[in-house]
CSV table of C-alpha atoms in Angstrom, one decimal:
chain,number,residue,atom,x,y,z
A,8,MET,CA,-15.4,6.7,-6.2
A,9,LYS,CA,-15.1,8.1,-2.7
A,10,SER,CA,-15.1,11.5,-1.1
A,11,ILE,CA,-11.7,12.0,0.5
A,12,LEU,CA,-10.1,14.8,2.6
A,13,ILE,CA,-6.3,15.1,2.7
A,14,ILE,CA,-4.9,17.3,5.4
A,15,GLY,CA,-1.2,18.1,4.9
A,16,LEU,CA,0.5,18.2,1.5
A,17,GLY,CA,4.0,17.2,2.1
A,18,ASP,CA,5.7,14.6,0.0
A,19,PHE,CA,3.5,11.8,1.2
A,20,GLY,CA,0.3,13.9,1.0
A,21,HIS,CA,1.2,14.8,-2.6
A,22,TYR,CA,1.9,11.2,-3.6
A,23,LEU,CA,-1.2,10.0,-2.0
A,24,CYS,CA,-3.3,12.6,-3.6
A,25,ARG,CA,-2.0,11.9,-7.1
A,26,GLU,CA,-2.6,8.2,-6.6
A,27,LEU,CA,-6.1,8.7,-5.4
A,28,MET,CA,-6.9,11.0,-8.3
A,29,GLN,CA,-6.2,8.1,-10.7
A,30,PHE,CA,-9.3,6.3,-9.2
A,31,LYS,CA,-11.5,9.3,-9.9
A,32,ASN,CA,-12.1,10.1,-6.3
A,33,GLU,CA,-13.5,13.4,-5.2
A,34,ILE,CA,-10.7,15.0,-3.2
A,35,MET,CA,-10.4,18.0,-1.0
A,36,ILE,CA,-6.9,19.1,0.1
A,37,ILE,CA,-6.0,21.4,2.9
A,38,ASP,CA,-2.6,22.9,4.1
A,39,SER,CA,-1.6,26.0,6.0
A,40,ASP,CA,1.0,26.7,3.3
A,41,GLU,CA,-0.4,28.0,0.1
A,42,THR,CA,2.6,26.9,-1.9
A,43,ALA,CA,2.1,23.3,-0.9
A,44,LEU,CA,-1.3,23.3,-2.8
A,45,GLU,CA,-0.3,25.1,-5.9
A,46,ASP,CA,0.5,22.2,-8.2
A,47,LEU,CA,-2.7,20.3,-7.2
A,48,THR,CA,-5.2,23.2,-7.1
A,49,GLY,CA,-7.4,22.8,-10.2
A,50,LEU,CA,-6.8,19.1,-10.4
A,51,VAL,CA,-8.7,18.2,-7.2
A,52,THR,CA,-12.3,18.8,-6.4
A,53,SER,CA,-11.5,21.6,-4.0
A,54,SER,CA,-8.6,23.1,-2.0
A,55,LEU,CA,-8.3,25.3,1.1
A,56,ILE,CA,-5.6,27.2,2.9
A,57,GLY,CA,-6.1,26.8,6.6
A,58,ASP,CA,-4.8,25.7,10.0
A,59,CYS,CA,-6.6,22.4,10.8
A,60,THR,CA,-5.6,22.5,14.4
A,61,ARG,CA,-8.4,25.1,14.7
A,62,GLU,CA,-11.8,23.4,15.3
A,63,SER,CA,-13.6,26.2,13.3
A,64,VAL,CA,-11.7,25.3,10.1
A,65,LEU,CA,-12.6,21.6,10.3
A,66,ARG,CA,-16.2,22.3,11.3
A,67,SER,CA,-16.6,24.7,8.3
A,68,ILE,CA,-15.8,22.0,5.8
A,69,GLY,CA,-18.1,19.3,7.2
A,70,VAL,CA,-15.6,16.5,7.9
A,71,GLN,CA,-18.5,14.1,8.6
A,72,ASN,CA,-19.4,14.2,4.9
A,73,PHE,CA,-16.1,12.6,3.7
A,74,ASP,CA,-15.8,8.8,3.4
A,75,ILE,CA,-12.1,9.0,4.5
A,76,CYS,CA,-10.0,11.7,6.1
A,77,PHE,CA,-6.2,11.4,5.8
A,78,VAL,CA,-3.9,13.3,8.2
A,79,CYS,CA,-0.6,13.5,6.4
A,80,ILE,CA,1.4,15.6,8.9
A,81,SER,CA,4.6,13.7,10.0
A,82,GLY,CA,6.8,16.6,11.1
A,83,ASN,CA,4.6,17.9,13.8
A,84,PHE,CA,3.2,15.1,16.0
A,85,GLN,CA,1.3,17.5,18.3
A,86,ALA,CA,-0.6,18.9,15.3
A,87,ASN,CA,-1.2,15.5,13.9
A,88,LEU,CA,-2.6,14.3,17.2
A,89,GLU,CA,-4.8,17.4,17.7
A,90,ILE,CA,-6.2,17.2,14.1
A,91,THR,CA,-6.8,13.4,14.4
A,92,SER,CA,-8.7,13.8,17.6
A,93,LEU,CA,-10.7,16.8,16.3
A,94,LEU,CA,-11.8,14.9,13.2
A,95,LYS,CA,-13.3,12.2,15.3
A,96,ASP,CA,-14.9,14.6,17.7
A,97,LEU,CA,-16.6,16.3,14.7
A,98,GLY,CA,-18.0,13.0,13.4
A,99,ALA,CA,-15.4,12.0,10.7
A,100,LYS,CA,-16.3,8.5,9.5
A,101,TYR,CA,-12.8,7.1,9.0
A,102,VAL,CA,-9.5,8.7,9.9
A,103,VAL,CA,-6.1,7.5,8.6
A,104,SER,CA,-3.1,9.3,10.1
A,105,GLN,CA,0.5,9.3,8.9
A,106,VAL,CA,3.1,8.3,11.6
A,107,ARG,CA,6.8,8.3,12.0
A,108,SER,CA,7.2,5.9,14.8
A,109,GLU,CA,5.5,3.0,16.6
A,110,VAL,CA,5.1,5.1,19.7
A,111,HIS,CA,3.2,7.7,17.7
A,112,SER,CA,1.0,5.0,16.3
A,113,LYS,CA,-0.2,4.0,19.7
A,114,PHE,CA,-1.1,7.5,20.7
A,115,LEU,CA,-3.0,8.2,17.4
A,116,LEU,CA,-4.9,5.0,17.6
A,117,ARG,CA,-6.0,5.8,21.1
A,118,ASN,CA,-7.0,9.3,20.2
A,119,GLY,CA,-9.2,8.9,17.2
A,120,ALA,CA,-7.3,7.3,14.3
A,121,ASP,CA,-9.0,4.3,12.8
A,122,GLU,CA,-5.8,3.4,11.0
A,123,VAL,CA,-2.2,4.6,10.7
A,124,ILE,CA,0.3,4.6,7.9
A,125,HIS,CA,4.0,4.4,8.4
A,126,PRO,CA,5.3,5.2,4.9
A,127,ASN,CA,9.0,4.8,5.8
A,128,LYS,CA,8.4,1.4,7.4
A,129,VAL,CA,6.3,0.2,4.4
A,130,SER,CA,8.9,1.4,1.9
A,131,ALA,CA,11.7,-0.1,3.9
A,132,LYS,CA,10.0,-3.5,4.1
A,133,ARG,CA,9.2,-3.5,0.5
A,134,ALA,CA,12.7,-2.6,-0.5
A,135,ALA,CA,14.2,-5.3,1.8
A,136,VAL,CA,12.0,-8.0,0.2
A,137,LYS,CA,12.7,-6.8,-3.3
A,138,TYR,CA,16.4,-6.3,-3.1
A,139,SER,CA,17.3,-9.2,-0.9
A,140,SER,CA,17.0,-11.6,-3.9
A,141,ASP,CA,17.4,-11.3,-7.7
A,142,ARG,CA,14.4,-13.7,-7.9
A,143,VAL,CA,11.8,-11.4,-6.3
A,144,PHE,CA,10.8,-8.4,-8.5
A,145,ASP,CA,8.1,-6.9,-6.4
A,146,TYR,CA,5.6,-7.6,-3.6
A,147,ILE,CA,2.3,-6.4,-2.1
A,148,ASP,CA,1.8,-6.8,1.6
A,149,LEU,CA,-1.7,-8.1,2.4
A,150,GLY,CA,-1.2,-8.2,6.2
A,151,ASP,CA,-1.0,-11.1,8.7
A,152,GLY,CA,2.2,-12.3,7.2
A,153,TYR,CA,0.7,-12.8,3.7
A,154,SER,CA,1.8,-11.1,0.5
A,155,ILE,CA,1.6,-11.3,-3.3
A,156,TYR,CA,5.1,-11.8,-4.7
A,157,GLU,CA,6.3,-11.4,-8.3
A,158,ILE,CA,8.9,-14.2,-8.9
A,159,THR,CA,10.5,-16.1,-11.7
A,160,PRO,CA,9.8,-19.9,-11.9
A,161,LEU,CA,12.0,-22.6,-10.6
A,162,ALA,CA,13.7,-24.7,-13.3
A,163,GLU,CA,11.6,-27.7,-12.3
A,164,TRP,CA,8.4,-25.8,-13.2
A,165,VAL,CA,9.4,-24.7,-16.7
A,166,ASN,CA,7.4,-26.3,-19.6
A,167,LYS,CA,5.1,-28.0,-17.1
A,168,SER,CA,1.5,-27.1,-16.3
A,169,ILE,CA,0.7,-25.5,-12.9
A,170,LEU,CA,-1.0,-28.7,-12.0
A,171,ASP,CA,1.9,-31.0,-12.9
A,172,SER,CA,4.4,-28.7,-11.1
A,173,ASN,CA,2.4,-29.3,-7.9
A,174,ILE,CA,3.4,-25.9,-6.7
A,175,ARG,CA,0.5,-25.5,-4.2
A,176,ALA,CA,1.2,-28.8,-2.4
A,177,ARG,CA,5.0,-28.8,-2.5
A,178,TYR,CA,5.6,-25.1,-1.9
A,179,ASP,CA,2.5,-23.8,-0.2
A,180,MET,CA,2.0,-21.0,-2.6
A,181,TYR,CA,-0.8,-20.1,-5.0
A,182,ILE,CA,-0.2,-18.8,-8.5
A,183,ILE,CA,-2.8,-16.1,-9.1
A,184,GLY,CA,-1.3,-14.5,-12.2
A,185,ILE,CA,1.3,-14.8,-14.9
A,186,VAL,CA,3.0,-12.1,-16.9
A,187,SER,CA,4.8,-13.4,-20.0
A,188,ARG,CA,8.1,-12.2,-21.4
A,189,ASP,CA,5.9,-10.2,-23.9
A,190,ASP,CA,4.2,-8.4,-21.0
A,191,VAL,CA,0.9,-10.3,-21.6
A,192,SER,CA,-0.9,-10.8,-18.3
A,193,ASN,CA,-2.9,-13.9,-17.5
A,194,TYR,CA,-4.8,-13.4,-14.2
A,195,MET,CA,-6.3,-16.5,-12.5
A,196,PRO,CA,-4.5,-19.0,-14.8
A,197,THR,CA,-6.0,-22.5,-15.0
A,198,PRO,CA,-4.3,-25.6,-13.6
A,199,GLN,CA,-3.5,-26.5,-17.2
A,200,THR,CA,-1.6,-23.3,-17.9
A,201,ILE,CA,2.0,-24.1,-19.0
A,202,ILE,CA,4.8,-22.2,-17.3
A,203,ASP,CA,7.5,-20.6,-19.5
A,204,SER,CA,11.1,-19.8,-18.4
A,205,GLY,CA,10.5,-16.2,-19.2
A,206,ASP,CA,7.3,-15.9,-17.2
A,207,HIS,CA,7.0,-13.8,-14.0
A,208,LEU,CA,4.6,-15.5,-11.6
A,209,MET,CA,2.4,-13.6,-9.2
A,210,VAL,CA,2.1,-15.9,-6.2
A,211,LEU,CA,0.2,-15.6,-2.9
A,212,ALA,CA,2.3,-16.9,0.0
A,213,HIS,CA,3.2,-16.4,3.7
A,214,GLU,CA,6.4,-14.6,4.4
A,215,SER,CA,7.9,-17.7,6.1
A,216,THR,CA,7.2,-19.8,3.0
A,217,MET,CA,8.7,-17.2,0.8
A,218,LYS,CA,11.9,-17.0,2.9
A,219,LYS,CA,12.4,-20.7,2.4
A,220,PHE,CA,11.7,-20.4,-1.3
A,221,ILE,CA,14.2,-17.6,-1.7
A,222,ASP,CA,16.8,-19.7,0.1
A,223,LYS,CA,16.2,-22.5,-2.3
A,224,ARG,CA,16.4,-20.1,-5.3
A,225,GLU,CA,19.7,-18.8,-4.2
A,226,LYS,CA,21.1,-22.4,-4.2
A,227,GLU,CA,20.0,-23.1,-7.8
């Protein structure tokens, strides 16, 4: 459980808040528009109507006491930049700012942001991977070119063990989980685990490896 401040309750701020709530985090939300807070007030630890470009507002809530501060203001870059910078000046431990462009990313990182999130870019990349092949059902980006992909097995793997399929050596990917056709999950399967045709495999691989794998799948 962490203590989290979310500034700006647009679409992304709302989604972020609801996801963070599932992990039992202590969350404070702030927006200058009262209506933006209405559906979340009472669900979070605390809420405040205020203009966070004003130093007095941020100072009054003790931003240095939060584990993470999220700045989710994408429509007003000037306000985003001012708030991000103020948070750091006031001693915020870790600031994550939402961005709309790579240019904005550079400015925010130079002016206080410890990390930036580009929701549209992340969503676009995830959609591109998922919808470019009928064989990839989902993926999680881990950074540095590596991701976890949910795929169906090659015909040559079916009814063989992970060890006998020699997937790691031949395809440079690691099976870290299997979800059966009955939605039974097996995380960290052993080398002796038998692969079924209806299984969905969770594999760790580099994007270059996966592109080659998808090309092979499309030719099956």
